[in-house]
PDB file of N, CA and C in Angstrom:
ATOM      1  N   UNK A   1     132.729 102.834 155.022  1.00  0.00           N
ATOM      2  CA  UNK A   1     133.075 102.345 153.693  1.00  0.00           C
ATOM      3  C   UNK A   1     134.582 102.417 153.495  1.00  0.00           C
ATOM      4  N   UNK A   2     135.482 101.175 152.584  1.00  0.00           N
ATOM      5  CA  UNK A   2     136.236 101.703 152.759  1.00  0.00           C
ATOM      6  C   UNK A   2     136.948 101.518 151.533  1.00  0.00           C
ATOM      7  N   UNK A   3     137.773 102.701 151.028  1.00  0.00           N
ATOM      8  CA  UNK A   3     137.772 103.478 149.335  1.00  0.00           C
ATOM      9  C   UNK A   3     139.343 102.905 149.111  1.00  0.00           C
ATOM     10  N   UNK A   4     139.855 102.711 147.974  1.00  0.00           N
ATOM     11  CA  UNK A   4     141.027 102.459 147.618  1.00  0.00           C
ATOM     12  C   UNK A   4     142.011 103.679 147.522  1.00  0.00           C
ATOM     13  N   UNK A   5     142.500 104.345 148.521  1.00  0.00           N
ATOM     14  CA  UNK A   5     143.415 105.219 148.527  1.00  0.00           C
ATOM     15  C   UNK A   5     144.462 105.539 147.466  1.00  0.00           C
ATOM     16  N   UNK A   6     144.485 104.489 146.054  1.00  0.00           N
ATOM     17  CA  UNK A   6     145.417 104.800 145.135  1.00  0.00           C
ATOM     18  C   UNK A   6     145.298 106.166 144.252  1.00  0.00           C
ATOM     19  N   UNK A   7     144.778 106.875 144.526  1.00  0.00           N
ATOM     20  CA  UNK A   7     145.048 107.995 143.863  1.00  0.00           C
ATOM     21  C   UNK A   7     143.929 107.429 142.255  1.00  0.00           C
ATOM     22  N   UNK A   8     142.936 106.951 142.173  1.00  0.00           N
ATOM     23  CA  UNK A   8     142.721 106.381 140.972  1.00  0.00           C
ATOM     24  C   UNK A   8     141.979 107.601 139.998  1.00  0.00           C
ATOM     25  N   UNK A   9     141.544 107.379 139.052  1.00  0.00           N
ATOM     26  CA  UNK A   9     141.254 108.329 138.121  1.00  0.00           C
ATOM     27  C   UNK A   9     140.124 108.127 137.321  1.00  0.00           C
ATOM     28  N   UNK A  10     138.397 108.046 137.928  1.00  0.00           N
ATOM     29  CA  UNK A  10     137.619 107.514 137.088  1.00  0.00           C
ATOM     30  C   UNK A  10     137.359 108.667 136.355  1.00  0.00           C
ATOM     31  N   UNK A  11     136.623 107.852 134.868  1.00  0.00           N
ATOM     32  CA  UNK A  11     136.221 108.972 134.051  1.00  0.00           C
ATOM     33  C   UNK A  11     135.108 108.204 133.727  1.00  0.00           C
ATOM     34  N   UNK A  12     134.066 109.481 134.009  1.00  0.00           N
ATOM     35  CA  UNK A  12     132.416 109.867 133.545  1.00  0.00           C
ATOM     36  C   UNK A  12     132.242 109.774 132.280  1.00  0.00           C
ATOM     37  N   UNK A  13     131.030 110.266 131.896  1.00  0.00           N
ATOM     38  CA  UNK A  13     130.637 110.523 130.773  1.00  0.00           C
ATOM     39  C   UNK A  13     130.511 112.031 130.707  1.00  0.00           C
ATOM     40  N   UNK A  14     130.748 112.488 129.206  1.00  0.00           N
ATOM     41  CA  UNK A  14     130.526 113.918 129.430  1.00  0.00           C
ATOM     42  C   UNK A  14     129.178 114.611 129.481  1.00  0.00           C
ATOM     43  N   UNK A  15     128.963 115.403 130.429  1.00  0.00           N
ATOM     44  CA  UNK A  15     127.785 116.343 130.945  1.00  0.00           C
ATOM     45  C   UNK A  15     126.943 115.044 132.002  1.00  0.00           C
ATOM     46  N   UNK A  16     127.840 114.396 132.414  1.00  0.00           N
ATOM     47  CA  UNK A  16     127.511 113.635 133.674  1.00  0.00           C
ATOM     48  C   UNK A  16     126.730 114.163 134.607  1.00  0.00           C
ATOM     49  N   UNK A  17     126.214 114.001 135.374  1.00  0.00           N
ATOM     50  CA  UNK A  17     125.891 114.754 137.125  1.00  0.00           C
ATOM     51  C   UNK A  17     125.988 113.627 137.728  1.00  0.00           C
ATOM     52  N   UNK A  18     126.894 114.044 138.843  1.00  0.00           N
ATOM     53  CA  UNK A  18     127.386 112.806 140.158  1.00  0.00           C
ATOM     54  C   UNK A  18     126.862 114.291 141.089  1.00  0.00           C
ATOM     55  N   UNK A  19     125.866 113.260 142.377  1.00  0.00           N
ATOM     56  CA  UNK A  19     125.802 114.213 143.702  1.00  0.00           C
ATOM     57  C   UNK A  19     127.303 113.800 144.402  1.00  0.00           C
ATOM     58  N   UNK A  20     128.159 114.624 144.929  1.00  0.00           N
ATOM     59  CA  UNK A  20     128.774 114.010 145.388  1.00  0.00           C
ATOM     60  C   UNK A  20     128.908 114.594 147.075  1.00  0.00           C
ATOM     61  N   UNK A  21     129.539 114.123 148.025  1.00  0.00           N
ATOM     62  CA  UNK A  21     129.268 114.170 149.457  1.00  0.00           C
ATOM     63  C   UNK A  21     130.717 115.509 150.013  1.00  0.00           C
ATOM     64  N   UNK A  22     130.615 116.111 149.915  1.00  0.00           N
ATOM     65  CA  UNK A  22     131.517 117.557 150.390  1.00  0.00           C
ATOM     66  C   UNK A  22     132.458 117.021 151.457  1.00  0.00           C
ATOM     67  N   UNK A  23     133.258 117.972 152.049  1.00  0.00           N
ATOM     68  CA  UNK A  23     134.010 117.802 153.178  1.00  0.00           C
ATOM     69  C   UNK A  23     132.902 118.412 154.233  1.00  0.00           C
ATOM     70  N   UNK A  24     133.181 118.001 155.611  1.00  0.00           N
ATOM     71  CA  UNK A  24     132.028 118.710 156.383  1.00  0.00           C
ATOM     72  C   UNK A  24     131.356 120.048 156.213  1.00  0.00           C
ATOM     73  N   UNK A  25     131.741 120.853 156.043  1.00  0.00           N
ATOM     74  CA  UNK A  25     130.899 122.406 155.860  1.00  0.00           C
ATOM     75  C   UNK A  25     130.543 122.614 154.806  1.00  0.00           C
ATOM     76  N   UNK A  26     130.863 121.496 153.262  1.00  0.00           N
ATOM     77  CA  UNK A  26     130.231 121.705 152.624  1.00  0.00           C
ATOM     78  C   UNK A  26     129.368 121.302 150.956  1.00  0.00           C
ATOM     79  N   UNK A  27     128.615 120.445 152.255  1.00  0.00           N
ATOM     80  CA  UNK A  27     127.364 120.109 152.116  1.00  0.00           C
ATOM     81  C   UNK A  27     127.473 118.890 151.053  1.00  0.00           C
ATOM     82  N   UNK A  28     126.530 118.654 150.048  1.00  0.00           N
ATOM     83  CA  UNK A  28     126.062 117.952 148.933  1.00  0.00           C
ATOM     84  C   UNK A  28     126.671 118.843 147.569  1.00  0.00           C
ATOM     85  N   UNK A  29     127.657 118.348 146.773  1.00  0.00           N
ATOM     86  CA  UNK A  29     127.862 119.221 145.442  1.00  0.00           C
ATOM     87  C   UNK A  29     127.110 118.611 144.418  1.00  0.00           C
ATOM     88  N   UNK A  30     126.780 119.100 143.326  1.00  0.00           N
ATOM     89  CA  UNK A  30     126.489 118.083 142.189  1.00  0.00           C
ATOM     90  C   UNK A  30     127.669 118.527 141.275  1.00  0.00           C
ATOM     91  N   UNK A  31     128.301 118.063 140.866  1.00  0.00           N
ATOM     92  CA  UNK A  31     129.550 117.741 139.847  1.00  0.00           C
ATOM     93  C   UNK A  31     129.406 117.331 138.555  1.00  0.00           C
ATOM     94  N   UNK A  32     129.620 118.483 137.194  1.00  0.00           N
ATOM     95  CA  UNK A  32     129.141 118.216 136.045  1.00  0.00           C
ATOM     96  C   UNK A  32     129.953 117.733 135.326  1.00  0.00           C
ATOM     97  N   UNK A  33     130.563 116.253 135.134  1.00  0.00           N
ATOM     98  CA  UNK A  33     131.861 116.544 135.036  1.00  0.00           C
ATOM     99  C   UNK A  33     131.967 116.192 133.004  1.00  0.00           C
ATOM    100  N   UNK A  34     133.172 116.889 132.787  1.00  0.00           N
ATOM    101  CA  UNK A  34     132.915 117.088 131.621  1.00  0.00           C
ATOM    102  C   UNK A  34     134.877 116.727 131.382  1.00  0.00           C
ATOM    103  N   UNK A  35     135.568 116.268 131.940  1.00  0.00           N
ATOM    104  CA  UNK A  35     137.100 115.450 131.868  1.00  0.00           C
ATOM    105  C   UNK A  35     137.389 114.681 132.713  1.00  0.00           C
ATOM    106  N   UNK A  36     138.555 114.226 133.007  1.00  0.00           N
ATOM    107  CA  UNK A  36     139.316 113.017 134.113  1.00  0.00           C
ATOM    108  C   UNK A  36     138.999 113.846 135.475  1.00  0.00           C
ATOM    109  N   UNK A  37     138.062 113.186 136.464  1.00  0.00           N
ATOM    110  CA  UNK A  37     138.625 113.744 137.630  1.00  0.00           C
ATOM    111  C   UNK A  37     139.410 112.989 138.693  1.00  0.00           C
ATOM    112  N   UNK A  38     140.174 114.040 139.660  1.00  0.00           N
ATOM    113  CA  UNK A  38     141.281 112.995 140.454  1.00  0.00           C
ATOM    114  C   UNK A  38     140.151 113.075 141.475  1.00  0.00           C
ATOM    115  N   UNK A  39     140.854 111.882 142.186  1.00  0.00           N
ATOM    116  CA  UNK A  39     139.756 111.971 143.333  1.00  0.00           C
ATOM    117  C   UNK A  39     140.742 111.542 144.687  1.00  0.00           C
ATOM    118  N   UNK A  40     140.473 112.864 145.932  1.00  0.00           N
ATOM    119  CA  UNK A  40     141.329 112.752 146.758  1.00  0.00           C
ATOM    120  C   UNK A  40     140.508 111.873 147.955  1.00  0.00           C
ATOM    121  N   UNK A  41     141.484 111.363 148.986  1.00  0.00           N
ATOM    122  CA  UNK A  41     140.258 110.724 149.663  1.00  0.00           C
ATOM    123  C   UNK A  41     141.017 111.599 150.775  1.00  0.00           C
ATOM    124  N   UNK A  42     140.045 112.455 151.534  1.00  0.00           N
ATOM    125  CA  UNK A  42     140.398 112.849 153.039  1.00  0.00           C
ATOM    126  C   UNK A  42     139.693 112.076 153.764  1.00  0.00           C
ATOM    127  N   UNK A  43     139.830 112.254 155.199  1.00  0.00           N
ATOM    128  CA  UNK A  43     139.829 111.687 156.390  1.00  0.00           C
ATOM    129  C   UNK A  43     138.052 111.694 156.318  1.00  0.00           C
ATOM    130  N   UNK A  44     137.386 112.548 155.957  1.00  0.00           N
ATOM    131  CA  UNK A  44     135.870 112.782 156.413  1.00  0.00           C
ATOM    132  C   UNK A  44     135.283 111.991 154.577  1.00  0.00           C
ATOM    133  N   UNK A  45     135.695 112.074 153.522  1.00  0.00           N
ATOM    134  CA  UNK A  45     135.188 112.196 152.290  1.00  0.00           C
ATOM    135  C   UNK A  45     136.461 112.268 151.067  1.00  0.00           C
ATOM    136  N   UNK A  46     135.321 111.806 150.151  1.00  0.00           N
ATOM    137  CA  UNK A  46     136.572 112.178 148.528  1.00  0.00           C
ATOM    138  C   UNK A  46     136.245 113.481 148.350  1.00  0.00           C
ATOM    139  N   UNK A  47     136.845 114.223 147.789  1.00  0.00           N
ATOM    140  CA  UNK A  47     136.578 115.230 146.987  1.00  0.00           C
ATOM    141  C   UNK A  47     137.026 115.499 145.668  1.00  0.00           C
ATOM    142  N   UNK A  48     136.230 115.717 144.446  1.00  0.00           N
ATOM    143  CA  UNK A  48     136.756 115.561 143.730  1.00  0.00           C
ATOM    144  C   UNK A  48     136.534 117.233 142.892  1.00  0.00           C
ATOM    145  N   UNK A  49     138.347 116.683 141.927  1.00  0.00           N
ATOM    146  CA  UNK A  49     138.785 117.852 141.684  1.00  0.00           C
ATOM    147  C   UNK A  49     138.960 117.734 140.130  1.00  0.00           C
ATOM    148  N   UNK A  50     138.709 118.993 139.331  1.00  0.00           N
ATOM    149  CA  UNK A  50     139.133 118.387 137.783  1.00  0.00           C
ATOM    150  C   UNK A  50     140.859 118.689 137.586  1.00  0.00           C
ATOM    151  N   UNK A  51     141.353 117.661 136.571  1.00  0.00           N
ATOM    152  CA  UNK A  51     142.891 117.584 136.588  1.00  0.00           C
ATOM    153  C   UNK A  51     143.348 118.625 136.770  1.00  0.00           C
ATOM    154  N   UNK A  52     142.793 119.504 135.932  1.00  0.00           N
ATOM    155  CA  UNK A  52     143.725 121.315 135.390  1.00  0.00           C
ATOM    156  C   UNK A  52     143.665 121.620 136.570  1.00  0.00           C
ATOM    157  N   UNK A  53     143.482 121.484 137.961  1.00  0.00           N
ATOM    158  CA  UNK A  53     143.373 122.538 139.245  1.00  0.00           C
ATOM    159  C   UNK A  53     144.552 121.436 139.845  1.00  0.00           C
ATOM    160  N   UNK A  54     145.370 120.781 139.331  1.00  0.00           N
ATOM    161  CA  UNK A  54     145.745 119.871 140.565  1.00  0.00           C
ATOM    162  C   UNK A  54     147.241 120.263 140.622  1.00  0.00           C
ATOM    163  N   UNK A  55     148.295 120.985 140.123  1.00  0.00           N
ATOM    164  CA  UNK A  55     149.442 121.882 140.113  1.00  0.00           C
ATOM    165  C   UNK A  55     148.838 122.761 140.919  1.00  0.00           C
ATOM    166  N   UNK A  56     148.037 123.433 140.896  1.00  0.00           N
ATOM    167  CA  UNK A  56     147.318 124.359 142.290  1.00  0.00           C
ATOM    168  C   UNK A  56     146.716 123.619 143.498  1.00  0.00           C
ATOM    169  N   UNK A  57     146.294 122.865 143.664  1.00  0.00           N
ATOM    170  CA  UNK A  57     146.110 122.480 144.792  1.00  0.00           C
ATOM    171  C   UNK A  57     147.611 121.769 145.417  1.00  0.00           C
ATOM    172  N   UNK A  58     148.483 120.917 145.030  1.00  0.00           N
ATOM    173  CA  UNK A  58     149.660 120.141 145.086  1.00  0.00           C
ATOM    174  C   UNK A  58     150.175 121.314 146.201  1.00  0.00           C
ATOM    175  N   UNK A  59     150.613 122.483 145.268  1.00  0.00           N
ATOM    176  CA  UNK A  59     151.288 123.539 145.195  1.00  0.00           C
ATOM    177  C   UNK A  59     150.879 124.223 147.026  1.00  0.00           C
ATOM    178  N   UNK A  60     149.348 124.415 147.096  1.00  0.00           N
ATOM    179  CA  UNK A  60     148.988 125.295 147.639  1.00  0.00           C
ATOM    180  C   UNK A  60     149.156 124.103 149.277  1.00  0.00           C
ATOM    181  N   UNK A  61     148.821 122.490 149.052  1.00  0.00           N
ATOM    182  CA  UNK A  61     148.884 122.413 150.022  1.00  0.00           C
ATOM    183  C   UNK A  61     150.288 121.773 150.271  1.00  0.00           C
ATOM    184  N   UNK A  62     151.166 122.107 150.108  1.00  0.00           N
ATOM    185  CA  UNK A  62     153.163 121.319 150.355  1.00  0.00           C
ATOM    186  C   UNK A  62     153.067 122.768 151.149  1.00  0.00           C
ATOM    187  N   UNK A  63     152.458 124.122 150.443  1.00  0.00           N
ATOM    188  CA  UNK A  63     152.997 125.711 150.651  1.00  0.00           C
ATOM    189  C   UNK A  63     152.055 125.431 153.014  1.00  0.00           C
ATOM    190  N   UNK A  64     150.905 124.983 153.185  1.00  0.00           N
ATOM    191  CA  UNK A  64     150.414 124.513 154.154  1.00  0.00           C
ATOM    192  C   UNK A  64     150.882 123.975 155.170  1.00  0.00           C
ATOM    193  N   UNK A  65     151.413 122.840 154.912  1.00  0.00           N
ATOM    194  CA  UNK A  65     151.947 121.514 155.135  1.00  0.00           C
ATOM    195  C   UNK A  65     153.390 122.425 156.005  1.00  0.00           C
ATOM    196  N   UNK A  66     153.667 123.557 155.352  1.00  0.00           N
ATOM    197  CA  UNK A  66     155.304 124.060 155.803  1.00  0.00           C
ATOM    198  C   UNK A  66     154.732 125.021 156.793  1.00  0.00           C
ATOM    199  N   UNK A  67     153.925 125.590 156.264  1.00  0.00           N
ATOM    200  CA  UNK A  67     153.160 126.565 157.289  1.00  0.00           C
ATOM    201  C   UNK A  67     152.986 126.233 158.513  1.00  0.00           C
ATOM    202  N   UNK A  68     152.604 124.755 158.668  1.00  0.00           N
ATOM    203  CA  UNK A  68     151.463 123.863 160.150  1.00  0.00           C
ATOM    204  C   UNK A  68     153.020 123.718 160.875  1.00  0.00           C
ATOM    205  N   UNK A  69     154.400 123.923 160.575  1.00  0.00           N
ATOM    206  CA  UNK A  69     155.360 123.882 161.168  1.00  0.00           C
ATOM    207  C   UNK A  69     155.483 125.062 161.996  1.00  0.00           C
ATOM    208  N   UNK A  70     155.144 126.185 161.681  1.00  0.00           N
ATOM    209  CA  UNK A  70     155.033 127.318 162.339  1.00  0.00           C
ATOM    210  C   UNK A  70     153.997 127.845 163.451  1.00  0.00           C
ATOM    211  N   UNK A  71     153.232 126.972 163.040  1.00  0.00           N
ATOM    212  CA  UNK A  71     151.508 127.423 163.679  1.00  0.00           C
ATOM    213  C   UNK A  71     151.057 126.781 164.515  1.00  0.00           C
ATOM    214  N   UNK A  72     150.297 127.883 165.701  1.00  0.00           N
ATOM    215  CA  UNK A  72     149.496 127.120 166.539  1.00  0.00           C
ATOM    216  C   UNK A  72     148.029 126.937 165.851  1.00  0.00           C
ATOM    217  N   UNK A  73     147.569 125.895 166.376  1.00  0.00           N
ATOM    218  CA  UNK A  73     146.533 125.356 165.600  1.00  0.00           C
ATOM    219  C   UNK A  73     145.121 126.212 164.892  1.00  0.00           C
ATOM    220  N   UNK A  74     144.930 126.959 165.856  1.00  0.00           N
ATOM    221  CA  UNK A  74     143.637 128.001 165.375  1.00  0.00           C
ATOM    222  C   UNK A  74     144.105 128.230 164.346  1.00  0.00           C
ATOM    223  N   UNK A  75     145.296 128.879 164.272  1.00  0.00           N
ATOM    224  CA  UNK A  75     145.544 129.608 162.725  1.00  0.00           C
ATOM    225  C   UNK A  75     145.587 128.341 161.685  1.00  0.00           C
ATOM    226  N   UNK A  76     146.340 127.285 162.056  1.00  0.00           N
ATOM    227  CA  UNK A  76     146.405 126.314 161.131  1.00  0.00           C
ATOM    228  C   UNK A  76     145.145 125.706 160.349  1.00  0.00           C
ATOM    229  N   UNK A  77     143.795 125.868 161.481  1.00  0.00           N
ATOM    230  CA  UNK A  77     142.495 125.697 161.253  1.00  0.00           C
ATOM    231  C   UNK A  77     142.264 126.865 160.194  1.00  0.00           C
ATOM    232  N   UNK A  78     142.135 128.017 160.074  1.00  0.00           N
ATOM    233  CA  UNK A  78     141.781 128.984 159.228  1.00  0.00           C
ATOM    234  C   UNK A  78     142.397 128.721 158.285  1.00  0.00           C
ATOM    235  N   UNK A  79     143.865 128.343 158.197  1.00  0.00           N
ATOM    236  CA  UNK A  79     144.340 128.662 156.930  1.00  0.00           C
ATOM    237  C   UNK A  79     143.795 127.343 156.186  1.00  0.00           C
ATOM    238  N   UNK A  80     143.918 126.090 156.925  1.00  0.00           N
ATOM    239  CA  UNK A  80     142.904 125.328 155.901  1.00  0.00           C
ATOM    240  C   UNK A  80     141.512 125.456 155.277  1.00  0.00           C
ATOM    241  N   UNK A  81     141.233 126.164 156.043  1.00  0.00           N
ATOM    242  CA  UNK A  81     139.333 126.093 155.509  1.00  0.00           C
ATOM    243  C   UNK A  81     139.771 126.996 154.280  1.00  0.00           C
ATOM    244  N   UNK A  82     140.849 128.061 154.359  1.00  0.00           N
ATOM    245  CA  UNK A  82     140.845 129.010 153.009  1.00  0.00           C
ATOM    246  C   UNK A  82     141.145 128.222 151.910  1.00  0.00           C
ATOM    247  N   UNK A  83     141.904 127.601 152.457  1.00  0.00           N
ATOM    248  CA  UNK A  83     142.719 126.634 151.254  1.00  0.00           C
ATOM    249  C   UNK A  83     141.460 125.879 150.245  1.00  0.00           C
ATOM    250  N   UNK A  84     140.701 125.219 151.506  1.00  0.00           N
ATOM    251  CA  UNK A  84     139.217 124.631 150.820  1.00  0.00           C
ATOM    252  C   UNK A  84     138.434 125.186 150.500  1.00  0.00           C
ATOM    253  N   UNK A  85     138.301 126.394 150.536  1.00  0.00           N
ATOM    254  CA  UNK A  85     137.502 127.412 150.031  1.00  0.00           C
ATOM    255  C   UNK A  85     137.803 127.979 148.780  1.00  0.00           C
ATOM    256  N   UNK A  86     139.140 128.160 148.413  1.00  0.00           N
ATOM    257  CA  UNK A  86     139.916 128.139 147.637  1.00  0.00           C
ATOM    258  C   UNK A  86     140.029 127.390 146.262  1.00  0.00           C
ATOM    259  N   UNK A  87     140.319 126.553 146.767  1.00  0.00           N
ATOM    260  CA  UNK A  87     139.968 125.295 145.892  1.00  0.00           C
ATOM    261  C   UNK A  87     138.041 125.562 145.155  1.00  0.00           C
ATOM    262  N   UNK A  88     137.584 125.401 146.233  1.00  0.00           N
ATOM    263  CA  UNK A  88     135.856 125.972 145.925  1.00  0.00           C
ATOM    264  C   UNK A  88     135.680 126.341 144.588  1.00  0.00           C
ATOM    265  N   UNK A  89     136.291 127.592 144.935  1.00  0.00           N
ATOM    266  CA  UNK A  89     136.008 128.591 144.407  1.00  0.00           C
ATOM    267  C   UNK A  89     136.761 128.865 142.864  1.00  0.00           C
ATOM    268  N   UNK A  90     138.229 128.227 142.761  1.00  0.00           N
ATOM    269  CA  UNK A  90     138.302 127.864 141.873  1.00  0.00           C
ATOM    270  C   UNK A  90     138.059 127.265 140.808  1.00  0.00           C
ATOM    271  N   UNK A  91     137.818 126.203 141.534  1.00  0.00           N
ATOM    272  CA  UNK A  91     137.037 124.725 141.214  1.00  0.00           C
ATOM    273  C   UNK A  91     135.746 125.199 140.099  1.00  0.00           C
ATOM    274  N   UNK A  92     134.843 126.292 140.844  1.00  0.00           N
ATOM    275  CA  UNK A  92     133.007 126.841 140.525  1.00  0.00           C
ATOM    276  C   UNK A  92     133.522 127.167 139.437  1.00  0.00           C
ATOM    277  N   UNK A  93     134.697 128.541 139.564  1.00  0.00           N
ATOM    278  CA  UNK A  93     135.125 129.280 138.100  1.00  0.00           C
ATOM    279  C   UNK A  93     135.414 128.165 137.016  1.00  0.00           C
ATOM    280  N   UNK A  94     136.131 127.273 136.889  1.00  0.00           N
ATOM    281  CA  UNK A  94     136.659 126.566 136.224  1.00  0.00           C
ATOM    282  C   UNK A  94     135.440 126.027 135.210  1.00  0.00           C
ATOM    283  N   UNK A  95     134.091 125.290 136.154  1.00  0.00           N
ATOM    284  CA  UNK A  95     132.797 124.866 135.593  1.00  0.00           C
ATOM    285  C   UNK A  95     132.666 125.464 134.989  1.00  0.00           C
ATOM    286  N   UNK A  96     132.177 127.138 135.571  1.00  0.00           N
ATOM    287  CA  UNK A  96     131.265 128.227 134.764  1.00  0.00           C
ATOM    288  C   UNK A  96     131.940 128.198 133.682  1.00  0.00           C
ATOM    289  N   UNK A  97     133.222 128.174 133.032  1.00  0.00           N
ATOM    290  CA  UNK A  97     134.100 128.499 131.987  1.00  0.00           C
ATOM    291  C   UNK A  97     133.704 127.494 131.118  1.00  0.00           C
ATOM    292  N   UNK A  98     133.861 126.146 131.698  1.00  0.00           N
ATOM    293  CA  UNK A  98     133.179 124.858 130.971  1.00  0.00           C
ATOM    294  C   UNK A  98     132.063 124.697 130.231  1.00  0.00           C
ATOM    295  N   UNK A  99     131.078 125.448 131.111  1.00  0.00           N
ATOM    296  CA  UNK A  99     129.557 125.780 130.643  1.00  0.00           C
ATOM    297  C   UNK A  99     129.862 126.283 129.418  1.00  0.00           C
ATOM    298  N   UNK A 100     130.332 127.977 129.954  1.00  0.00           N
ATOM    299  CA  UNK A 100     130.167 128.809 128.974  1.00  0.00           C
ATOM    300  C   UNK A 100     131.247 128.241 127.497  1.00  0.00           C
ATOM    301  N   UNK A 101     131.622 127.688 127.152  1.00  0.00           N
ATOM    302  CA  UNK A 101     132.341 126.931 126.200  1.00  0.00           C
ATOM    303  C   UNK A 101     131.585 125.833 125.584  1.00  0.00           C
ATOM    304  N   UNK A 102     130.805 125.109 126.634  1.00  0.00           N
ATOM    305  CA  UNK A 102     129.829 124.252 125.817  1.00  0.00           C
ATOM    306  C   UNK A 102     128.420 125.138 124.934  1.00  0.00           C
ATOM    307  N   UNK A 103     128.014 126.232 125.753  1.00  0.00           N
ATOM    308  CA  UNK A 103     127.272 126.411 124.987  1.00  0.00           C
ATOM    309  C   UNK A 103     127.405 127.224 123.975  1.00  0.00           C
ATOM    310  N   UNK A 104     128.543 127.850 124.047  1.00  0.00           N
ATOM    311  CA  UNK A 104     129.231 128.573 122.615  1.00  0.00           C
ATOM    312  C   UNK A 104     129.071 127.838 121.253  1.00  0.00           C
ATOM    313  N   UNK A 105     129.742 126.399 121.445  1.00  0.00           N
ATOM    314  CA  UNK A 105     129.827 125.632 121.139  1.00  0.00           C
ATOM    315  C   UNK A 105     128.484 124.860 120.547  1.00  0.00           C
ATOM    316  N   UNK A 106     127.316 124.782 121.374  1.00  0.00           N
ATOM    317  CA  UNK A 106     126.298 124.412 121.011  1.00  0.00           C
ATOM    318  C   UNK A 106     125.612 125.717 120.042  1.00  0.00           C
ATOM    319  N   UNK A 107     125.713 126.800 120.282  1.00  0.00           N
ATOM    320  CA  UNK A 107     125.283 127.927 119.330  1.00  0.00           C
ATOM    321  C   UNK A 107     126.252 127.637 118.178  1.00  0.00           C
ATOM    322  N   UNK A 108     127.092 127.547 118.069  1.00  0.00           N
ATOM    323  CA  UNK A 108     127.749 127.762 116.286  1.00  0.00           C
ATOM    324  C   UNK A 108     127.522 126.196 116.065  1.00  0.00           C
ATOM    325  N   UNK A 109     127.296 125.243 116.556  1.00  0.00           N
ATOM    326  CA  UNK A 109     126.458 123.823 115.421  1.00  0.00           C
ATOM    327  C   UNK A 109     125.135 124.220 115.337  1.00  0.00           C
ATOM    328  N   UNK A 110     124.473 125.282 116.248  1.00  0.00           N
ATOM    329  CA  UNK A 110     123.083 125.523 115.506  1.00  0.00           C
ATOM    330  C   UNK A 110     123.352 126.454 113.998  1.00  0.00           C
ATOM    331  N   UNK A 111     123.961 127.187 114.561  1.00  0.00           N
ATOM    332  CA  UNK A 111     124.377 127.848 113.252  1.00  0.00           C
ATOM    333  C   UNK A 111     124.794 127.899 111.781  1.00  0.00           C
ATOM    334  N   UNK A 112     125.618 126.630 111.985  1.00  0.00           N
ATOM    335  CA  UNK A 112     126.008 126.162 110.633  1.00  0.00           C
ATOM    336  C   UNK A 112     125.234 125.289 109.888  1.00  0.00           C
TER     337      UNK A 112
END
């Protein structure tokens, strides 16, 4: 398939679910998306990221990118998967926060 590399910026509907297709190790995500997401295209897949993480990812991979100047490849291999793991894991926290804000949110309109 082949994707328009412009950096484009679709936006969902809110409390969407897109399955979307991981980088190789990982797997099938479902993505709740609830703002603008960017969507990167790597070599294997898109991955998509919500805006607020993207000064951290930019950041983390230029900080990489200087690193792979230094490195023989094994290490260069590890330090990416952290990076994507990273991202992960950020990424999960960021949702859970989302959640927990929507349903705050849904408790005080029951409330009032």
């Amino acid at each position: 398939e082949n994707y328009n590399k412009g950096g484009r910026q679709p936006t969902f509907g809110v409390g969407e679910k897109r399955v979307v297709k991981g980088a190789r190790d990982m797997g099938d995500v479902i993505v709740e998306t609830n703002n603008v997401w960017s969507v990167f295209g790597t070599r294997w897949s898109w991955i998509f990221l919500p805006s607020s993480l993207l000064p951290f990812s930019f950041f983390s991979f230029s900080l990489l990118s200087l690193l792979s100047l230094f490195m023989p490849s094994r290490s260069l291999n590890l330090c990416i998967t952290l990076f994507f793991s990273s991202l992960r894991y950020k990424w999960e926290r960021e949702g859970e926060k989302n959640r927990h804000e929507e349903l705050l949110l849904k408790k005080s309109g029951l409330n009032s």
